[in-house]
Short mmCIF file of N, CA and C in Angstrom, two decimals:
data_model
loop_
_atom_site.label_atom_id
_atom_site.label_comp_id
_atom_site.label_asym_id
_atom_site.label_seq_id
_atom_site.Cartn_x
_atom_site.Cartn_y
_atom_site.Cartn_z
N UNK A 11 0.83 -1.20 0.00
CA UNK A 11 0.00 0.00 0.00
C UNK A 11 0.87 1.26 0.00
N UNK A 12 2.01 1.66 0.81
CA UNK A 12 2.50 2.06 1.04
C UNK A 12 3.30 2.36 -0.25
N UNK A 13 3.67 1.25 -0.66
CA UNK A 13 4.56 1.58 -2.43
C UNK A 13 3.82 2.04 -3.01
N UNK A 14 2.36 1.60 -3.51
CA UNK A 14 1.72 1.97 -3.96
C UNK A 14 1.29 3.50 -4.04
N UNK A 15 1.23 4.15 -3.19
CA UNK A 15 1.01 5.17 -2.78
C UNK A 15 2.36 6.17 -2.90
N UNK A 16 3.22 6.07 -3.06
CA UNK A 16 4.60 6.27 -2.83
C UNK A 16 4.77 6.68 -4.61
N UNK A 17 4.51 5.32 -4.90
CA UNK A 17 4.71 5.33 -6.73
C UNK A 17 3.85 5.91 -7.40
N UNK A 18 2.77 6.06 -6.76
CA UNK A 18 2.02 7.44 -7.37
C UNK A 18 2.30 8.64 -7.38
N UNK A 19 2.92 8.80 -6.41
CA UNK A 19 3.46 10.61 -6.15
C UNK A 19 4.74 10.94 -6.61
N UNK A 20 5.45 9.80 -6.65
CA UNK A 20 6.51 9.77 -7.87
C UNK A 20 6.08 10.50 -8.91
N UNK A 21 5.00 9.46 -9.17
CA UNK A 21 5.15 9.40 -10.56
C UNK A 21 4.34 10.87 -11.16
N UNK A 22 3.46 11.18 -10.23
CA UNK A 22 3.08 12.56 -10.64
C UNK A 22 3.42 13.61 -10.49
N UNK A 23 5.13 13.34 -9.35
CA UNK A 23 6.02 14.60 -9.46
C UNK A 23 6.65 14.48 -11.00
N UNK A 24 7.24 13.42 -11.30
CA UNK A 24 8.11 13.24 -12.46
C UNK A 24 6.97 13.66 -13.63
N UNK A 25 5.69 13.39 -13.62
CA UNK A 25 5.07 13.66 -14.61
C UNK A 25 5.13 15.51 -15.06
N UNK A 26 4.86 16.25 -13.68
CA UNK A 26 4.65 17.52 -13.56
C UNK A 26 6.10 17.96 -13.98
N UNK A 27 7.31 17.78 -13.55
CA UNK A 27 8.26 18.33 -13.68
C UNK A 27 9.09 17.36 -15.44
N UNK A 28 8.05 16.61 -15.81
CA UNK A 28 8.44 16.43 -17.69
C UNK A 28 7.78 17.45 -18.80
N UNK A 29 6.61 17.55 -17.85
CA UNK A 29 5.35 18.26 -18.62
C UNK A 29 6.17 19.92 -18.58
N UNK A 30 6.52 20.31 -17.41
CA UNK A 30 7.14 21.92 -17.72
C UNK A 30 8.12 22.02 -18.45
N UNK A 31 8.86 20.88 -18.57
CA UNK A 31 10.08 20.86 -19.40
C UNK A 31 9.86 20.81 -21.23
N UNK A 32 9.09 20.07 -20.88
CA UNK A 32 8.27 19.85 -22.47
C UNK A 32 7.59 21.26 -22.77
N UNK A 33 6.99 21.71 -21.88
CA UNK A 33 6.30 23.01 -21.93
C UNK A 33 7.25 24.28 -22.44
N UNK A 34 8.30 24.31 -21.55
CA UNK A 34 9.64 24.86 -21.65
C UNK A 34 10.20 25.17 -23.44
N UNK A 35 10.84 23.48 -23.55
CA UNK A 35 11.15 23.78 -25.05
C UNK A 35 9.82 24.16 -26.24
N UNK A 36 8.74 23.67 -25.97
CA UNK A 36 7.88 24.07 -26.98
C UNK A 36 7.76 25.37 -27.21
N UNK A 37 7.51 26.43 -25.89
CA UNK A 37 7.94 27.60 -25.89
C UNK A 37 8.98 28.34 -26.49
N UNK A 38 10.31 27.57 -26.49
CA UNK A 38 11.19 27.97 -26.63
C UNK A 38 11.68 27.55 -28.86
N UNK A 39 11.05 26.47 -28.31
CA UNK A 39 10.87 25.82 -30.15
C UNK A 39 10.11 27.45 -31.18
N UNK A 40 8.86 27.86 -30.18
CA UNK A 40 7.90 28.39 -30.62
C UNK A 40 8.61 29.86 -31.37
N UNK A 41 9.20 30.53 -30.14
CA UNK A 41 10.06 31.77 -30.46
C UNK A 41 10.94 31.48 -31.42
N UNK A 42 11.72 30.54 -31.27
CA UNK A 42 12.78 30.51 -32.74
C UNK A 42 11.94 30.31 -33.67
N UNK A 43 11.20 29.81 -33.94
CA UNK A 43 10.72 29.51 -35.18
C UNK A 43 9.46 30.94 -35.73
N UNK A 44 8.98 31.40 -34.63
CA UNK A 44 8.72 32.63 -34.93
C UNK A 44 9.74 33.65 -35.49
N UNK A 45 10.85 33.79 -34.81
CA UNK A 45 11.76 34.67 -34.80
C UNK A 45 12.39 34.12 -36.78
N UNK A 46 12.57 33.02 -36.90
CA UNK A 46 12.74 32.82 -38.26
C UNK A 46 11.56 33.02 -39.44
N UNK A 47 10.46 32.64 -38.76
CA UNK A 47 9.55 33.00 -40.17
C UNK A 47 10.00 34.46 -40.35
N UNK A 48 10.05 35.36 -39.16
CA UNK A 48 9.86 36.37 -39.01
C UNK A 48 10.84 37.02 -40.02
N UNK A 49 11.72 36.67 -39.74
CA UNK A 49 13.54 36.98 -40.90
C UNK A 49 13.08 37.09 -42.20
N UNK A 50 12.40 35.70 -42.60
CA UNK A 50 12.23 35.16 -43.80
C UNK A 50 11.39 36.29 -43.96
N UNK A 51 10.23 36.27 -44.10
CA UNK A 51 9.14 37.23 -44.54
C UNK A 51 9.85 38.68 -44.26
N UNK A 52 10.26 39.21 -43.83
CA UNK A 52 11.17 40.61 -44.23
C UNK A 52 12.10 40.61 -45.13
N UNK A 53 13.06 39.71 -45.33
CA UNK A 53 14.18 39.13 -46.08
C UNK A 53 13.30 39.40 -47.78
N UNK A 54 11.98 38.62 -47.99
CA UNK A 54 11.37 38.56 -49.00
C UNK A 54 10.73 39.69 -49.28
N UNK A 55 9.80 40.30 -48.34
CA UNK A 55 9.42 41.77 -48.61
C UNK A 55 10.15 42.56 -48.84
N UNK A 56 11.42 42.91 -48.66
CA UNK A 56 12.89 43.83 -48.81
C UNK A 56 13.26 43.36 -50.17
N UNK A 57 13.63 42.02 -50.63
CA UNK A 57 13.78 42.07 -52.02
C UNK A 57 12.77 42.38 -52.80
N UNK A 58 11.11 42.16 -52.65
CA UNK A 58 10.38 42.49 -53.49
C UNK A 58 10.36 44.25 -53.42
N UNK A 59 10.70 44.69 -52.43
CA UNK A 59 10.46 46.23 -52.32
C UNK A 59 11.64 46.79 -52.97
N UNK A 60 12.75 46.09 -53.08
CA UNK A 60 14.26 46.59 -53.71
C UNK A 60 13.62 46.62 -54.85
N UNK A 61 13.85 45.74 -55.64
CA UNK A 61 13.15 45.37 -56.97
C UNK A 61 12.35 46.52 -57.96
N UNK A 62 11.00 46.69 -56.56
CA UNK A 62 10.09 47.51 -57.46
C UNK A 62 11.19 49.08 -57.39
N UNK A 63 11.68 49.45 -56.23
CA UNK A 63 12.38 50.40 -56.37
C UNK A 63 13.62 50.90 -57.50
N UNK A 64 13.97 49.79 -57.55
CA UNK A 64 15.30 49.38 -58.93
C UNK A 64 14.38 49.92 -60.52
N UNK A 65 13.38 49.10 -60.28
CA UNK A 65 12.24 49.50 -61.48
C UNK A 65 12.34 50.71 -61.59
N UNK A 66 11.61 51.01 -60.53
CA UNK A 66 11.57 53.15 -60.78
C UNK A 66 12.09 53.71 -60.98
N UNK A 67 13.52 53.35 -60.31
CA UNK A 67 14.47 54.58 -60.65
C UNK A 67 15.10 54.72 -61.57
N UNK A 68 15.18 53.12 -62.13
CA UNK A 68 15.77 52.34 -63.30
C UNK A 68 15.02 53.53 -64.66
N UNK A 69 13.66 53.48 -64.56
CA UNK A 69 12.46 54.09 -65.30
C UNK A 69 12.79 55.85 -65.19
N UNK A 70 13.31 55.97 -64.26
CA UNK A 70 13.65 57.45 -64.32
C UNK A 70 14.88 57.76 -65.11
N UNK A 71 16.15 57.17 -64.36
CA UNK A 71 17.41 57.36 -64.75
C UNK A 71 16.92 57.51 -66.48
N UNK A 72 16.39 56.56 -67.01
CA UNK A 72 16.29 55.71 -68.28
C UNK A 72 15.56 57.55 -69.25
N UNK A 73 14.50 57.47 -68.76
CA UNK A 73 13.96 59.13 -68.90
C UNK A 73 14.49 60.37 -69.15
N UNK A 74 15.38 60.64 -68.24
CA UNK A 74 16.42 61.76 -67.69
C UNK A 74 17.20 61.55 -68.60
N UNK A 75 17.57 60.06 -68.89
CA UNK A 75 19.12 60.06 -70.03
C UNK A 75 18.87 60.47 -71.83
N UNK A 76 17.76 59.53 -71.78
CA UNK A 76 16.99 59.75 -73.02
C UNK A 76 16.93 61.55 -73.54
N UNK A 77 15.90 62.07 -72.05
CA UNK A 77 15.82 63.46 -72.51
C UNK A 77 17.43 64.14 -72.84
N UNK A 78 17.83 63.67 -71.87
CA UNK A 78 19.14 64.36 -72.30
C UNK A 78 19.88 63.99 -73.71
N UNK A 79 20.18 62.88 -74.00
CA UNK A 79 20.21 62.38 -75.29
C UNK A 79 19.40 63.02 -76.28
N UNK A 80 18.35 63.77 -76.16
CA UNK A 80 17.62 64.50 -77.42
C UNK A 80 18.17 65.81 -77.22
N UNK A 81 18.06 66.33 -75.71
CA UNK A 81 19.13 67.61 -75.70
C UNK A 81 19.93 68.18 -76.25
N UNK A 82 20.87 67.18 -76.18
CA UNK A 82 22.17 67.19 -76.86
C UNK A 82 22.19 67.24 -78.68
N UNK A 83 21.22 66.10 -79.03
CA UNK A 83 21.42 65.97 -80.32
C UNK A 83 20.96 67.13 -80.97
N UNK A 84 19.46 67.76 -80.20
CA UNK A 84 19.36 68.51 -80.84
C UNK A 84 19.98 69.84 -81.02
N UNK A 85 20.49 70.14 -80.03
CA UNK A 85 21.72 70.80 -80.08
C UNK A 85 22.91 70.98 -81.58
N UNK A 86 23.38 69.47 -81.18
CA UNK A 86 24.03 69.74 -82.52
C UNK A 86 23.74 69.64 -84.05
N UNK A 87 22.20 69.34 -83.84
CA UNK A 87 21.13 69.27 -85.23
C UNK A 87 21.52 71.16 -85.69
N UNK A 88 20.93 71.98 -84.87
CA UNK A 88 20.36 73.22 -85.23
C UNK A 88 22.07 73.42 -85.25
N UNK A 89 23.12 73.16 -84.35
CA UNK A 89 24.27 74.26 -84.92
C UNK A 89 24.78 73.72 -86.45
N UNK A 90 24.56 72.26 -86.68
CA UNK A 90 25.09 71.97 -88.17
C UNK A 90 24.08 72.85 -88.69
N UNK A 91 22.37 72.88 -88.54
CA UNK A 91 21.97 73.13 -89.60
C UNK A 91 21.91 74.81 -89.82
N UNK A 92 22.69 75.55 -88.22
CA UNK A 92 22.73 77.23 -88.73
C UNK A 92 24.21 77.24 -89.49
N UNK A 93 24.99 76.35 -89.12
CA UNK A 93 26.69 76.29 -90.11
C UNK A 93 26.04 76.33 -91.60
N UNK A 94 25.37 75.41 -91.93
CA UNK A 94 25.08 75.26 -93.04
C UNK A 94 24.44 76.60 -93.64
N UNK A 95 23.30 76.66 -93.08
CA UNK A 95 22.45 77.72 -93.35
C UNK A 95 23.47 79.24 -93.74
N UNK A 96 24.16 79.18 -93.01
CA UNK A 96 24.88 80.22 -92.93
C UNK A 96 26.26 80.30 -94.05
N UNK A 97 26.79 79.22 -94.61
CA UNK A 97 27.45 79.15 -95.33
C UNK A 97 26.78 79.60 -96.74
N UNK A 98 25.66 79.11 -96.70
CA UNK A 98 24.60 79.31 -98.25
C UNK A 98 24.48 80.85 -98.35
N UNK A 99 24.18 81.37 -97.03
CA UNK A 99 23.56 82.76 -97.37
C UNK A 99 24.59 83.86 -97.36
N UNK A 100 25.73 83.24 -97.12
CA UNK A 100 27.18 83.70 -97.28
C UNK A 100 27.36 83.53 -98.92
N UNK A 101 27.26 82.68 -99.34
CA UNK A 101 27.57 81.70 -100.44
C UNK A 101 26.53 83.28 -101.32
N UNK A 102 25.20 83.16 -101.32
CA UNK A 102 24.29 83.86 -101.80
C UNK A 102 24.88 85.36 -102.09
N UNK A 103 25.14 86.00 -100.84
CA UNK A 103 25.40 87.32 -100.52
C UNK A 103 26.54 87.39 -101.14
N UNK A 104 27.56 86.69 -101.01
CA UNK A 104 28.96 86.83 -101.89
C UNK A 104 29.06 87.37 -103.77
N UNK A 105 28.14 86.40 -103.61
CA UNK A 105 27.81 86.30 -105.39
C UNK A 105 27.05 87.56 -105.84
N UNK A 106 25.66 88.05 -104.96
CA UNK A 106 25.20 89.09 -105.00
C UNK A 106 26.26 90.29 -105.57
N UNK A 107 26.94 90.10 -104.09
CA UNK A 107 28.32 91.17 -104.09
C UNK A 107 28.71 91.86 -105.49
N UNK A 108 29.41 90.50 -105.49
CA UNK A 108 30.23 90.16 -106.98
C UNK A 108 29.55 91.04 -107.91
N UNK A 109 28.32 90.36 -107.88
CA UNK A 109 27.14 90.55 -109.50
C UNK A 109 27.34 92.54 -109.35
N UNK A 110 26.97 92.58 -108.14
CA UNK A 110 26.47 94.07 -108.31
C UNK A 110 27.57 94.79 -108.09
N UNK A 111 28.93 94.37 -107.71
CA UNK A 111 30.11 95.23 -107.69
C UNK A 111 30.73 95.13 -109.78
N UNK A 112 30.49 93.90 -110.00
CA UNK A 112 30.58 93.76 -111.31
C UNK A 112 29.97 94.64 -112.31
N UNK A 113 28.54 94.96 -112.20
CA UNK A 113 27.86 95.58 -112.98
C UNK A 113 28.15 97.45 -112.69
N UNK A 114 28.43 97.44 -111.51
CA UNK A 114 28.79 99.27 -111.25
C UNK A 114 30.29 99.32 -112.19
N UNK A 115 31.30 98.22 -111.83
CA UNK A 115 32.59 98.64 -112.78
C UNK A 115 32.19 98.84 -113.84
N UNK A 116 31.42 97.64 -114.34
CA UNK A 116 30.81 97.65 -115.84
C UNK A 116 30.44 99.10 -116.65
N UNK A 117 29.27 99.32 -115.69
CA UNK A 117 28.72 100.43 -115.98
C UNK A 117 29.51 101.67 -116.03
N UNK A 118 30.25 102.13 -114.90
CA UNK A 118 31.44 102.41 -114.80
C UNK A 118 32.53 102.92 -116.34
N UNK A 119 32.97 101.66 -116.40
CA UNK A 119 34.06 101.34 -117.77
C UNK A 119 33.11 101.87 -118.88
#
């Protein structure tokens, strides 16, 4: 009777003091594994948020360069095409010159 009784309270100290221990790591299981989803899911939101950010700015830079690239060209569109322009009406006026300095000697002589 006496064992009997004995081996019960054993056994329901040892039970109580497995059960907190078990209780213990599950707890403790629980936080790490929180603490890792937790990593993960930021880890993934941060690359998807890099990403879209890379996009944008990518989309800007890309914009900005372009415009500038027409900037420029057109730039040197209008100075070839006032060089040019300007050579002709040089070209024009010269000959003018000529014609009408020609025709006063002419007239002149």
């Amino acid at each position: 009777m006496v064992k009997k009784v004995a081996h019960k309270k054993v056994h329901k100290v040892v039970q109580k003091v497995a059960h907190k221990k078990v209780h213990k790591m599950v707890q403790i299981l629980q936080k790490v594994a929180h603490k890792k989803v937790h990593k993960m899911v930021w880890k993934v939101a941060h690359k998807k948020v890099h990403k879209v950010v890379q996009k944008v700015v990518h989309k800007k830079v890309h914009k900005k360069v372009h415009k500038m690239v027409r900037k420029v060209a057109h730039k040197k569109v209008h100075k070839v095409v006032q060089k040019v322009a300007h050579k002709k009406v040089q070209k024009k006026v010269h000959k003018m010159v000529r014609k009408v300095a020609h025709k006063k000697v002419h007239k002149t002589v």
